[in-house]
mmCIF file of C-alpha atoms and ligand atoms in Angstrom:
data_model
loop_
_atom_site.group_PDB
_atom_site.id
_atom_site.type_symbol
_atom_site.label_atom_id
_atom_site.label_comp_id
_atom_site.label_asym_id
_atom_site.label_seq_id
_atom_site.Cartn_x
_atom_site.Cartn_y
_atom_site.Cartn_z
ATOM 1 C CA MET A 10 208.225 222.502 139.812
ATOM 2 C CA ASP A 11 209.306 219.466 141.775
ATOM 3 C CA LYS A 12 207.630 216.491 140.124
ATOM 4 C CA ALA A 13 206.634 215.093 143.491
ATOM 5 C CA ASN A 14 204.489 218.161 144.136
ATOM 6 C CA LYS A 15 202.963 218.336 140.698
ATOM 7 C CA THR A 16 199.508 217.074 139.664
ATOM 8 C CA ILE A 17 198.430 216.555 136.076
ATOM 9 C CA TYR A 18 194.878 216.010 134.931
ATOM 10 C CA ILE A 19 194.213 213.695 131.964
ATOM 11 C CA CYS A 20 190.831 213.425 130.266
ATOM 12 C CA SER A 21 190.896 210.229 128.203
ATOM 13 C CA ALA A 22 188.918 209.576 125.043
ATOM 14 C CA ALA A 23 190.721 206.226 124.639
ATOM 15 C CA GLY A 24 189.543 202.716 125.496
ATOM 16 C CA ASP A 25 186.317 202.780 123.472
ATOM 17 C CA ASP A 26 184.628 199.560 122.497
ATOM 18 C CA PRO A 27 185.715 199.391 118.817
ATOM 19 C CA GLY A 28 182.118 198.617 117.783
ATOM 20 C CA ALA A 29 180.652 201.614 119.603
ATOM 21 C CA GLN A 30 183.264 204.441 119.782
ATOM 22 C CA ILE A 31 181.256 206.506 122.256
ATOM 23 C CA ASN A 32 184.100 208.899 123.145
ATOM 24 C CA ARG A 33 184.857 209.537 119.494
ATOM 25 C CA GLU A 34 181.260 210.594 118.867
ATOM 26 C CA LEU A 35 181.093 212.747 122.008
ATOM 27 C CA VAL A 36 184.383 214.550 121.424
ATOM 28 C CA GLU A 37 183.563 215.224 117.771
ATOM 29 C CA LYS A 38 180.127 216.635 118.551
ATOM 30 C CA ASN A 39 180.906 218.439 121.841
ATOM 31 C CA ALA A 40 184.518 219.582 121.484
ATOM 32 C CA ALA A 41 184.106 223.083 122.942
ATOM 33 C CA ALA A 42 181.983 221.869 125.862
ATOM 34 C CA LEU A 43 184.463 219.090 126.618
ATOM 35 C CA VAL A 44 187.343 221.580 126.770
ATOM 36 C CA GLU A 45 185.329 223.787 129.157
ATOM 37 C CA ALA A 46 184.574 220.702 131.249
ATOM 38 C CA VAL A 47 188.241 219.699 131.349
ATOM 39 C CA ALA A 48 189.385 223.223 132.257
ATOM 40 C CA ALA A 49 186.889 223.248 135.138
ATOM 41 C CA ALA A 50 187.773 219.725 136.323
ATOM 42 C CA ALA A 51 191.510 220.513 136.177
ATOM 43 C CA LYS A 52 191.352 223.827 138.020
ATOM 44 C CA ASP A 53 193.452 222.493 140.915
ATOM 45 C CA ALA A 54 195.913 220.645 138.684
ATOM 46 C CA ASP A 55 199.181 222.072 137.390
ATOM 47 C CA GLU A 56 198.623 220.835 133.843
ATOM 48 C CA ALA A 57 195.524 219.719 131.930
ATOM 49 C CA TYR A 58 195.494 217.276 129.021
ATOM 50 C CA ILE A 59 193.005 215.607 126.729
ATOM 51 C CA TYR A 60 194.260 212.278 125.354
ATOM 52 C CA ILE A 61 192.632 211.366 122.031
ATOM 53 C CA PRO A 62 193.425 208.312 119.880
ATOM 54 C CA ALA A 63 195.245 209.574 116.769
ATOM 55 C CA ALA A 64 192.808 207.594 114.614
ATOM 56 C CA TYR A 65 189.983 209.904 115.772
ATOM 57 C CA GLU A 66 191.117 212.576 113.310
ATOM 58 C CA ALA A 67 187.868 214.607 113.253
ATOM 59 C CA ALA A 68 187.762 214.632 117.054
ATOM 60 C CA VAL A 69 191.392 215.770 117.248
ATOM 61 C CA SER A 70 190.805 218.697 114.897
ATOM 62 C CA ALA A 71 187.488 219.652 116.551
ATOM 63 C CA VAL A 72 189.160 219.945 119.934
ATOM 64 C CA ALA A 73 192.392 221.680 118.813
ATOM 65 C CA GLU A 74 191.259 225.305 118.716
ATOM 66 C CA PRO A 75 189.164 225.487 121.901
ATOM 67 C CA ALA A 76 191.863 223.538 123.780
ATOM 68 C CA ASN A 77 194.561 225.943 122.637
ATOM 69 C CA ALA A 78 192.485 228.930 123.759
ATOM 70 C CA ALA A 79 191.802 227.360 127.156
ATOM 71 C CA GLY A 80 195.395 226.277 127.846
ATOM 72 C CA VAL A 81 194.498 222.592 127.709
ATOM 73 C CA SER A 82 197.028 220.402 125.884
ATOM 74 C CA VAL A 83 195.888 217.762 123.401
ATOM 75 C CA VAL A 84 197.941 214.579 123.248
ATOM 76 C CA THR A 85 197.284 211.979 120.549
ATOM 77 C CA GLY A 86 198.505 208.406 120.354
ATOM 78 C CA GLU A 87 197.652 204.728 120.180
ATOM 79 C CA ASP A 88 194.431 203.200 121.457
ATOM 80 C CA SER A 89 193.106 199.855 122.612
ATOM 81 C CA PRO A 90 190.290 198.641 124.865
ATOM 82 C CA VAL A 91 193.139 197.839 127.304
ATOM 83 C CA CYS A 92 193.375 201.640 127.862
ATOM 84 C CA ARG A 93 190.325 201.403 130.129
ATOM 85 C CA ASP A 94 192.894 200.388 132.721
ATOM 86 C CA LYS A 95 194.331 203.668 133.997
ATOM 87 C CA THR A 96 197.927 202.459 134.091
ATOM 88 C CA ALA A 97 197.622 201.293 130.466
ATOM 89 C CA LEU A 98 196.257 204.732 129.613
ATOM 90 C CA ILE A 99 199.300 206.327 131.269
ATOM 91 C CA SER A 100 201.585 204.178 129.117
ATOM 92 C CA ALA A 101 199.710 205.269 125.953
ATOM 93 C CA PHE A 102 199.739 208.915 127.099
ATOM 94 C CA ASN A 103 203.521 208.717 127.471
ATOM 95 C CA GLY A 104 203.952 207.237 123.996
ATOM 96 C CA LYS A 105 204.915 203.776 125.312
ATOM 97 C CA ILE A 106 203.531 200.367 124.361
ATOM 98 C CA ILE A 107 200.010 200.071 125.769
ATOM 99 C CA ARG A 108 200.553 197.825 128.774
ATOM 100 C CA PRO A 109 199.125 198.010 132.306
ATOM 101 C CA TYR A 110 201.555 197.999 135.224
ATOM 102 C CA TYR A 111 201.304 197.531 138.962
ATOM 103 C CA GLU A 112 200.412 200.792 140.648
ATOM 104 C CA GLU A 113 200.558 200.956 144.391
ATOM 105 C CA ASP A 114 198.529 204.113 144.796
ATOM 106 C CA GLN A 115 195.319 203.893 142.788
ATOM 107 C CA GLU A 116 194.336 207.425 143.868
ATOM 108 C CA THR A 117 197.258 209.397 142.498
ATOM 109 C CA PHE A 118 198.970 207.010 140.051
ATOM 110 C CA ARG A 119 202.384 208.397 141.018
ATOM 111 C CA GLY A 120 204.210 205.320 139.763
ATOM 112 C CA TYR A 121 205.136 206.871 136.429
ATOM 113 C CA GLU A 122 207.746 209.626 136.992
ATOM 114 C CA ASN A 123 206.399 210.294 140.493
ATOM 115 C CA VAL A 124 203.816 212.751 139.179
ATOM 116 C CA ALA A 125 200.299 212.591 140.651
ATOM 117 C CA LYS A 126 197.674 212.017 137.964
ATOM 118 C CA VAL A 127 193.923 212.453 137.918
ATOM 119 C CA ILE A 128 192.453 210.417 135.047
ATOM 120 C CA GLU A 129 188.849 210.646 133.878
ATOM 121 C CA ASN A 130 186.936 209.282 130.930
ATOM 122 C CA ALA A 131 185.748 211.928 128.423
ATOM 123 C CA GLU A 132 182.039 211.051 128.693
ATOM 124 C CA VAL A 133 182.213 211.093 132.504
ATOM 125 C CA VAL A 134 183.906 214.531 132.545
ATOM 126 C CA LEU A 135 181.481 216.006 130.027
ATOM 127 C CA ARG A 136 178.383 214.691 131.745
ATOM 128 C CA LYS A 137 179.533 215.873 135.190
ATOM 129 C CA TYR A 138 180.011 219.359 133.754
ATOM 130 C CA GLN A 139 176.662 219.348 131.944
ATOM 131 C CA GLY A 140 174.772 217.799 134.846
ATOM 132 C CA THR A 141 173.642 214.828 132.738
ATOM 133 C CA GLU A 142 175.330 212.094 134.775
ATOM 134 C CA ASP A 143 172.066 210.176 134.893
ATOM 135 C CA LYS A 144 172.378 209.416 131.164
ATOM 136 C CA LYS A 145 174.708 207.465 128.903
ATOM 137 C CA LEU A 146 175.377 207.425 125.171
ATOM 138 C CA LEU A 147 174.974 203.989 123.593
ATOM 139 C CA TYR A 148 175.510 202.578 120.108
ATOM 140 C CA ILE A 149 173.014 199.946 118.988
ATOM 141 C CA SER A 150 173.756 197.702 116.024
ATOM 142 C CA GLY A 151 172.510 194.419 114.590
ATOM 143 C CA ALA A 152 168.887 193.401 114.103
ATOM 144 C CA VAL A 153 167.168 196.695 114.977
ATOM 145 C CA GLN A 154 165.149 199.053 112.783
ATOM 146 C CA THR A 155 167.497 202.041 113.088
ATOM 147 C CA PRO A 156 171.029 201.179 114.212
ATOM 148 C CA GLY A 157 172.974 204.119 115.640
ATOM 149 C CA PHE A 158 173.575 206.240 118.731
ATOM 150 C CA VAL A 159 170.888 206.649 121.397
ATOM 151 C CA GLU A 160 170.999 208.357 124.779
ATOM 152 C CA ALA A 161 169.435 206.387 127.615
ATOM 153 C CA ALA A 162 168.938 207.055 131.313
ATOM 154 C CA TYR A 163 170.441 204.748 133.934
ATOM 155 C CA GLY A 164 167.764 202.349 135.072
ATOM 156 C CA ALA A 165 166.410 201.874 131.527
ATOM 157 C CA SER A 166 165.860 198.248 130.602
ATOM 158 C CA LEU A 167 167.502 196.634 127.618
ATOM 159 C CA LYS A 168 164.028 196.248 126.125
ATOM 160 C CA ASP A 169 163.421 200.024 126.401
ATOM 161 C CA ILE A 170 166.830 200.753 124.917
ATOM 162 C CA ILE A 171 166.165 198.507 121.913
ATOM 163 C CA ALA A 172 162.831 200.321 121.465
ATOM 164 C CA MET A 173 164.815 203.593 121.188
ATOM 165 C CA ALA A 174 166.433 202.127 118.069
ATOM 166 C CA GLY A 175 162.998 201.516 116.549
ATOM 167 C CA GLY A 176 162.680 198.038 118.053
ATOM 168 C CA VAL A 177 163.688 194.711 116.580
ATOM 169 C CA LYS A 178 163.922 194.541 112.778
ATOM 170 C CA ASP A 179 160.857 193.172 110.956
ATOM 171 C CA GLY A 180 161.103 189.419 110.553
ATOM 172 C CA SER A 181 163.845 189.096 113.169
ATOM 173 C CA THR A 182 163.675 186.828 116.191
ATOM 174 C CA VAL A 183 166.109 187.904 118.901
ATOM 175 C CA LYS A 184 168.622 185.178 119.664
ATOM 176 C CA ALA A 185 170.679 187.160 122.207
ATOM 177 C CA VAL A 186 171.855 190.699 122.846
ATOM 178 C CA LEU A 187 175.539 191.423 123.307
ATOM 179 C CA VAL A 188 175.952 194.201 125.824
ATOM 180 C CA GLY A 189 179.398 195.783 126.198
ATOM 181 C CA GLY A 190 181.035 194.580 122.969
ATOM 182 C CA GLU A 191 184.314 192.709 123.025
ATOM 183 C CA LEU A 192 184.411 192.664 126.833
ATOM 184 C CA GLY A 193 180.666 192.324 127.325
ATOM 185 C CA THR A 194 177.995 189.752 128.028
ATOM 186 C CA PHE A 195 175.356 187.989 125.942
ATOM 187 C CA ILE A 196 171.883 188.463 127.401
ATOM 188 C CA ALA A 197 169.105 185.940 126.709
ATOM 189 C CA PRO A 198 165.906 187.220 125.009
ATOM 190 C CA ASP A 199 163.834 186.456 128.114
ATOM 191 C CA ALA A 200 166.026 188.754 130.230
ATOM 192 C CA LEU A 201 165.712 191.947 128.155
ATOM 193 C CA GLU A 202 163.183 193.480 130.510
ATOM 194 C CA THR A 203 165.055 192.643 133.689
ATOM 195 C CA THR A 204 168.489 193.743 132.459
ATOM 196 C CA VAL A 205 168.893 197.412 133.291
ATOM 197 C CA MET A 206 171.668 199.894 132.624
ATOM 198 C CA GLU A 207 173.636 200.546 135.795
ATOM 199 C CA LYS A 208 176.840 202.469 136.408
ATOM 200 C CA GLY A 209 179.840 200.203 136.075
ATOM 201 C CA SER A 210 177.808 197.465 134.344
ATOM 202 C CA ASP A 211 178.671 195.931 130.977
ATOM 203 C CA MET A 212 176.527 198.543 129.290
ATOM 204 C CA PHE A 213 178.984 201.204 130.481
ATOM 205 C CA THR A 214 181.147 200.776 127.385
ATOM 206 C CA GLY A 215 178.095 201.683 125.327
ATOM 207 C CA GLY A 216 178.040 198.912 122.707
ATOM 208 C CA ILE A 217 174.833 196.919 122.224
ATOM 209 C CA LYS A 218 174.354 194.393 119.418
ATOM 210 C CA VAL A 219 171.132 192.518 118.774
ATOM 211 C CA LEU A 220 171.651 189.054 117.281
ATOM 212 C CA ASP A 221 168.846 187.326 115.401
ATOM 213 C CA GLN A 222 168.310 184.023 113.591
ATOM 214 C CA THR A 223 170.728 185.047 110.818
ATOM 215 C CA ASP A 224 173.626 185.350 113.281
ATOM 216 C CA CYS A 225 175.588 182.265 114.280
ATOM 217 C CA ALA A 226 176.389 181.983 117.999
ATOM 218 C CA ALA A 227 179.678 180.170 117.381
ATOM 219 C CA ASP A 228 180.806 182.513 114.620
ATOM 220 C CA ALA A 229 179.921 185.639 116.650
ATOM 221 C CA THR A 230 181.875 184.313 119.635
ATOM 222 C CA LYS A 231 184.820 183.370 117.439
ATOM 223 C CA ASN A 232 184.948 186.947 116.095
ATOM 224 C CA LEU A 233 184.905 188.378 119.615
ATOM 225 C CA MET A 234 187.694 186.036 120.691
ATOM 226 C CA GLU A 235 189.711 187.072 117.651
ATOM 227 C CA CYS A 236 189.389 190.719 118.754
ATOM 228 C CA ALA A 237 190.444 189.741 122.281
ATOM 229 C CA LYS A 238 193.446 187.840 120.911
ATOM 230 C CA ASN A 239 194.488 190.843 118.821
ATOM 231 C CA ASP A 240 193.903 193.412 121.570
ATOM 232 C CA SER A 241 195.514 191.532 124.487
ATOM 233 C CA CYS A 242 198.694 193.449 125.326
ATOM 234 C CA GLY A 243 200.495 190.133 125.862
ATOM 235 C CA LYS A 244 201.957 190.995 129.262
ATOM 236 C CA CYS A 245 200.524 188.036 131.156
ATOM 237 C CA PRO A 246 200.325 184.447 129.839
ATOM 238 C CA LEU A 247 196.778 183.829 131.105
ATOM 239 C CA CYS A 248 195.280 186.498 128.875
ATOM 240 C CA ARG A 249 197.784 186.207 126.013
ATOM 241 C CA GLU A 250 197.629 182.420 125.663
ATOM 242 C CA GLY A 251 194.011 182.151 126.822
ATOM 243 C CA SER A 252 192.612 184.533 124.222
ATOM 244 C CA TYR A 253 194.629 182.702 121.547
ATOM 245 C CA GLN A 254 193.277 179.331 122.709
ATOM 246 C CA PHE A 255 189.675 180.596 122.862
ATOM 247 C CA TYR A 256 189.933 181.887 119.317
ATOM 248 C CA THR A 257 191.593 178.682 118.092
ATOM 249 C CA ILE A 258 188.963 176.445 119.681
ATOM 250 C CA PHE A 259 186.071 178.498 118.320
ATOM 251 C CA ASN A 260 187.735 178.534 114.924
ATOM 252 C CA GLU A 261 187.842 174.729 115.022
ATOM 253 C CA ILE A 262 184.207 174.596 116.130
ATOM 254 C CA THR A 263 183.072 176.800 113.228
ATOM 255 C CA ASN A 264 185.159 174.681 110.848
ATOM 256 C CA GLY A 265 183.470 171.439 111.851
ATOM 257 C CA LYS A 266 186.485 170.204 113.839
ATOM 258 C CA GLY A 267 185.207 170.931 117.359
ATOM 259 C CA LYS A 268 185.381 168.245 120.063
ATOM 260 C CA VAL A 269 182.734 167.499 122.697
ATOM 261 C CA SER A 270 185.371 168.085 125.398
ATOM 262 C CA ASP A 271 185.953 171.650 124.108
ATOM 263 C CA ILE A 272 182.923 173.033 125.937
ATOM 264 C CA ALA A 273 184.098 171.975 129.403
ATOM 265 C CA LEU A 274 187.632 173.107 128.578
ATOM 266 C CA LEU A 275 186.414 176.552 127.484
ATOM 267 C CA LYS A 276 184.380 176.983 130.665
ATOM 268 C CA ASP A 277 187.246 175.874 132.867
ATOM 269 C CA MET A 278 189.813 178.106 131.209
ATOM 270 C CA GLY A 279 187.390 181.031 131.061
ATOM 271 C CA GLU A 280 186.633 180.926 134.759
ATOM 272 C CA THR A 281 190.315 180.611 135.706
ATOM 273 C CA ILE A 282 191.457 183.452 133.441
ATOM 274 C CA GLY A 283 188.577 185.668 134.569
ATOM 275 C CA LEU A 284 189.880 185.386 138.110
ATOM 276 C CA GLY A 285 193.604 185.442 137.453
ATOM 277 C CA ALA A 286 194.310 187.877 134.603
ATOM 278 C CA PHE A 287 196.359 190.935 135.493
ATOM 279 C CA CYS A 288 194.018 193.712 134.355
ATOM 280 C CA GLN A 289 190.337 194.212 133.670
ATOM 281 C CA PHE A 290 190.790 193.516 129.954
ATOM 282 C CA GLY A 291 191.841 189.924 130.626
ATOM 283 C CA GLN A 292 189.304 189.512 133.419
ATOM 284 C CA HIS A 293 186.476 190.684 131.151
ATOM 285 C CA MET A 294 187.452 189.252 127.755
ATOM 286 C CA VAL A 295 186.236 185.822 128.921
ATOM 287 C CA LYS A 296 182.715 187.139 129.530
ATOM 288 C CA PRO A 297 181.364 187.059 125.958
ATOM 289 C CA MET A 298 182.605 183.483 125.615
ATOM 290 C CA LEU A 299 181.233 182.242 128.950
ATOM 291 C CA SER A 300 177.888 184.012 128.458
ATOM 292 C CA ALA A 301 177.624 182.709 124.871
ATOM 293 C CA LEU A 302 178.010 179.156 126.206
ATOM 294 C CA ASP A 303 175.398 179.927 128.810
ATOM 295 C CA VAL A 304 172.810 181.632 126.576
ATOM 296 C CA MET A 305 173.472 179.927 123.206
ATOM 297 C CA GLY A 306 175.295 176.782 124.306
ATOM 298 C CA GLU A 307 172.938 174.415 122.528
ATOM 299 C CA GLU A 308 173.518 176.100 119.172
ATOM 300 C CA ILE A 309 177.292 176.101 119.689
ATOM 301 C CA GLU A 310 177.231 172.414 120.668
ATOM 302 C CA GLY A 311 175.173 171.707 117.535
ATOM 303 C CA HIS A 312 178.269 172.626 115.497
ATOM 304 C CA ILE A 313 180.177 169.890 117.344
ATOM 305 C CA LYS A 314 177.623 167.122 117.835
ATOM 306 C CA ARG A 315 175.309 167.505 114.853
ATOM 307 C CA LYS A 316 177.801 169.183 112.492
ATOM 308 C CA LYS A 317 175.219 171.824 111.809
ATOM 309 C CA CYS A 318 175.214 175.630 111.692
ATOM 310 C CA GLU A 319 171.599 176.619 112.332
ATOM 311 C CA ALA A 320 172.080 180.126 110.982
ATOM 312 C CA GLY A 321 173.760 178.909 107.792
ATOM 313 C CA VAL A 322 176.758 181.178 108.461
ATOM 314 C CA CYS A 323 179.646 178.711 108.958
ATOM 315 C CA LYS A 324 180.903 177.802 105.530
ATOM 316 C CA SER A 325 182.197 174.383 106.550
ATOM 317 C CA PHE A 326 178.648 173.240 107.186
ATOM 318 C CA MET A 327 177.287 174.549 103.895
ATOM 319 C CA THR A 328 176.518 172.455 100.854
ATOM 320 C CA LEU A 329 176.353 174.146 97.460
ATOM 321 C CA ALA A 330 174.302 172.779 94.587
ATOM 322 C CA ILE A 331 173.647 173.726 90.969
ATOM 323 C CA LEU A 332 169.934 173.585 90.169
ATOM 324 C CA PRO A 333 169.556 171.415 87.037
ATOM 325 C CA ASP A 334 166.516 173.301 85.729
ATOM 326 C CA LYS A 335 168.327 176.643 85.846
ATOM 327 C CA CYS A 336 171.826 175.765 84.635
ATOM 328 C CA THR A 337 172.418 176.638 80.967
ATOM 329 C CA GLY A 338 175.837 174.979 80.794
ATOM 330 C CA CYS A 339 177.648 178.260 80.095
ATOM 331 C CA GLU A 340 180.833 177.110 81.902
ATOM 332 C CA GLU A 341 181.342 180.477 83.655
ATOM 333 C CA CYS A 342 181.333 178.944 87.145
ATOM 334 C CA ALA A 343 183.855 176.228 86.284
ATOM 335 C CA ASP A 344 186.147 178.858 84.787
ATOM 336 C CA VAL A 345 186.289 180.951 87.982
ATOM 337 C CA CYS A 346 186.435 178.128 90.538
ATOM 338 C CA PRO A 347 189.913 178.311 92.148
ATOM 339 C CA GLU A 348 189.580 174.762 93.521
ATOM 340 C CA ASP A 349 188.580 173.019 90.307
ATOM 341 C CA ALA A 350 185.541 171.815 92.206
ATOM 342 C CA ILE A 351 183.026 172.214 89.359
ATOM 343 C CA GLU A 352 182.635 169.538 86.725
ATOM 344 C CA GLY A 353 180.969 170.329 83.408
ATOM 345 C CA LYS A 354 181.322 171.226 79.756
ATOM 346 C CA ALA A 355 179.486 173.536 77.366
ATOM 347 C CA GLY A 356 175.799 172.658 77.105
ATOM 348 C CA TYR A 357 175.890 170.259 80.081
ATOM 349 C CA ILE A 358 174.463 170.757 83.578
ATOM 350 C CA HIS A 359 177.408 171.559 85.851
ATOM 351 C CA MET A 360 178.012 169.787 89.184
ATOM 352 C CA ILE A 361 179.858 170.836 92.380
ATOM 353 C CA ASP A 362 182.111 168.506 94.354
ATOM 354 C CA ASN A 363 181.443 169.758 97.905
ATOM 355 C CA ASP A 364 184.479 167.910 99.276
ATOM 356 C CA MET A 365 186.724 170.068 97.103
ATOM 357 C CA CYS A 366 184.683 173.274 97.385
ATOM 358 C CA GLU A 367 186.087 175.938 99.750
ATOM 359 C CA LYS A 368 182.810 177.913 99.760
ATOM 360 C CA CYS A 369 184.430 181.059 98.380
ATOM 361 C CA GLY A 370 181.224 182.026 96.563
ATOM 362 C CA LYS A 371 182.978 183.035 93.318
ATOM 363 C CA CYS A 372 180.817 180.701 91.235
ATOM 364 C CA MET A 373 177.635 182.200 92.709
ATOM 365 C CA ASP A 374 178.830 185.679 91.804
ATOM 366 C CA VAL A 375 179.296 184.852 88.120
ATOM 367 C CA CYS A 376 176.224 182.687 87.536
ATOM 368 C CA GLU A 377 173.725 184.903 85.715
ATOM 369 C CA GLU A 378 170.996 182.282 86.037
ATOM 370 C CA ASP A 379 171.142 182.202 89.869
ATOM 371 C CA ALA A 380 171.508 178.453 89.470
ATOM 372 C CA ILE A 381 173.988 177.962 92.341
ATOM 373 C CA VAL A 382 172.416 177.822 95.787
ATOM 374 C CA VAL A 383 173.268 176.953 99.381
ATOM 375 C CA VAL A 384 171.185 173.958 100.375
ATOM 376 C CA GLY A 385 170.102 172.873 103.824
ATOM 377 C CA SER A 386 169.187 169.422 105.040
ATOM 378 C CA VAL A 387 166.620 169.014 102.220
ATOM 379 C CA LYS A 388 168.695 168.694 99.051
ATOM 380 C CA PRO A 389 167.264 169.142 95.543
ATOM 381 C CA LYS A 390 167.392 166.186 93.136
ATOM 382 C CA LEU A 391 170.719 166.443 91.331
ATOM 383 C CA PRO A 392 172.282 164.571 88.398
ATOM 384 C CA LYS A 393 174.894 161.942 89.290
ATOM 385 C CA ARG A 394 176.755 162.242 85.985
ATOM 386 C CA LEU A 395 177.169 164.887 83.311
ATOM 387 C CA THR A 396 173.798 165.426 81.670
ATOM 388 C CA ARG A 397 172.875 167.637 78.742
ATOM 389 C CA VAL A 398 170.941 170.807 79.589
ATOM 390 C CA GLY A 399 167.207 170.062 79.405
ATOM 391 C CA ARG A 400 167.629 166.276 79.648
ATOM 392 C CA PHE A 401 167.547 165.848 83.437
ATOM 393 C CA ARG A 402 164.295 164.430 84.855
HETATM 394 S S1 SF4 B 14 195.233 190.805 131.294
HETATM 395 FE FE1 SF4 B 14 195.683 190.928 129.089
HETATM 396 S S2 SF4 B 14 195.610 193.102 128.588
HETATM 397 FE FE2 SF4 B 14 195.783 192.916 130.850
HETATM 398 S S3 SF4 B 14 197.975 192.959 131.262
HETATM 399 FE FE3 SF4 B 14 197.462 190.822 131.018
HETATM 400 S S4 SF4 B 14 197.864 190.409 128.835
HETATM 401 FE FE4 SF4 B 14 197.743 192.636 129.075
HETATM 402 S S1 SF4 B 15 177.495 179.665 85.674
HETATM 403 FE FE1 SF4 B 15 175.454 178.994 86.253
HETATM 404 S S2 SF4 B 15 174.450 178.576 84.340
HETATM 405 FE FE2 SF4 B 15 176.616 178.683 83.903
HETATM 406 S S3 SF4 B 15 177.308 176.547 84.030
HETATM 407 FE FE3 SF4 B 15 177.605 177.455 86.042
HETATM 408 S S4 SF4 B 15 175.747 176.987 87.148
HETATM 409 FE FE4 SF4 B 15 175.323 176.638 85.004
HETATM 410 S S1 SF4 B 16 182.222 178.213 96.086
HETATM 411 FE FE1 SF4 B 16 184.284 178.613 95.298
HETATM 412 S S2 SF4 B 16 185.354 176.702 95.621
HETATM 413 FE FE2 SF4 B 16 183.198 176.225 95.798
HETATM 414 S S3 SF4 B 16 182.553 175.564 93.773
HETATM 415 FE FE3 SF4 B 16 182.140 177.755 93.923
HETATM 416 S S4 SF4 B 16 183.959 178.754 93.093
HETATM 417 FE FE4 SF4 B 16 184.518 176.640 93.539
#
């Protein structure tokens, strides 16, 4: 058939938020129904395909047999959140480097080999077929009683959705909720009731993470920016260089080397890149960073101005101490310290030089007396020179 007259239908299970993997779960658990849904959706197309990331091995084998019987082809390959862009998905489908390209006709995507393509997300196809389009699968993690998958109806508030996961964990105070993972938005605790799941909103990728007092705002944002840096396809400098700079600046902030001017710089760059990046990945990857500054800005600035990590997560801000009344002078900690940061000898209370300590935690792992602790602003009384065990007052 002349390519110009041909239409192919592609159902894509790619582009999941790595922390949620909604399509993976749905394809694994509903393989036969998905194939039926694809066969029905592709009835007017000349060829029907399901594209599944090769890493989703269980999903690939679950779908193989029903697809074969229904004449639907299964194609496996690379994956990235960038694949949410349909042109990037086409590049992955064709075994090329995942990279979006300019496509004049957003209806038929003829740009690649002049073949018209209909592209739909696996959850969308399945739900249309099952008549459950009013619902969405979500994955809730973090400070909730029962992390895992939940199904919620559009219009449900974030507060209701967290309740579906058993509510907030005992003893936790919600600091923020990240909705939409790596390309999502941090929501403030006072907005949980008014934030509702809508089609096309951040919640559409399905990842929800509840942060509490044990999570560090700066560290969480740094990790998200590291994912963005690694996942950016590198095609355009705004996203490629921007994600690298965001990660670098947050890395400095969590290492106690942040500058007051960093906050304004981050906001400025974030807004510019959000408007100018080539595809939705670059436009959205700035959102966690900008919303973190908005919702948890004070805590992030605390790392810069007060040199303090409220959550006690950032190692650079930690001070370790050996409790004199617990240390037996066994020398185990000094033996394992890779930095030579522990002074002591057999039968003497050991001491840590925090300027040399890299906070690797190896000494804490070997101390059978639990004598090595992370201390906050209130420090225990410690010996200033080597003192025999039992002699320190
Ligand atoms: S915005 Fe990022 S992911 Fe999108 S094309 Fe540019 S570099 Fe690639
Ligand atoms: S391992 Fe513990 S008990 Fe032994 S010397 Fe070090 S701090 Fe003291
Ligand atoms: S945390 Fe690591 S570097 Fe620091 S004193 Fe202990 S073993 Fe040495």
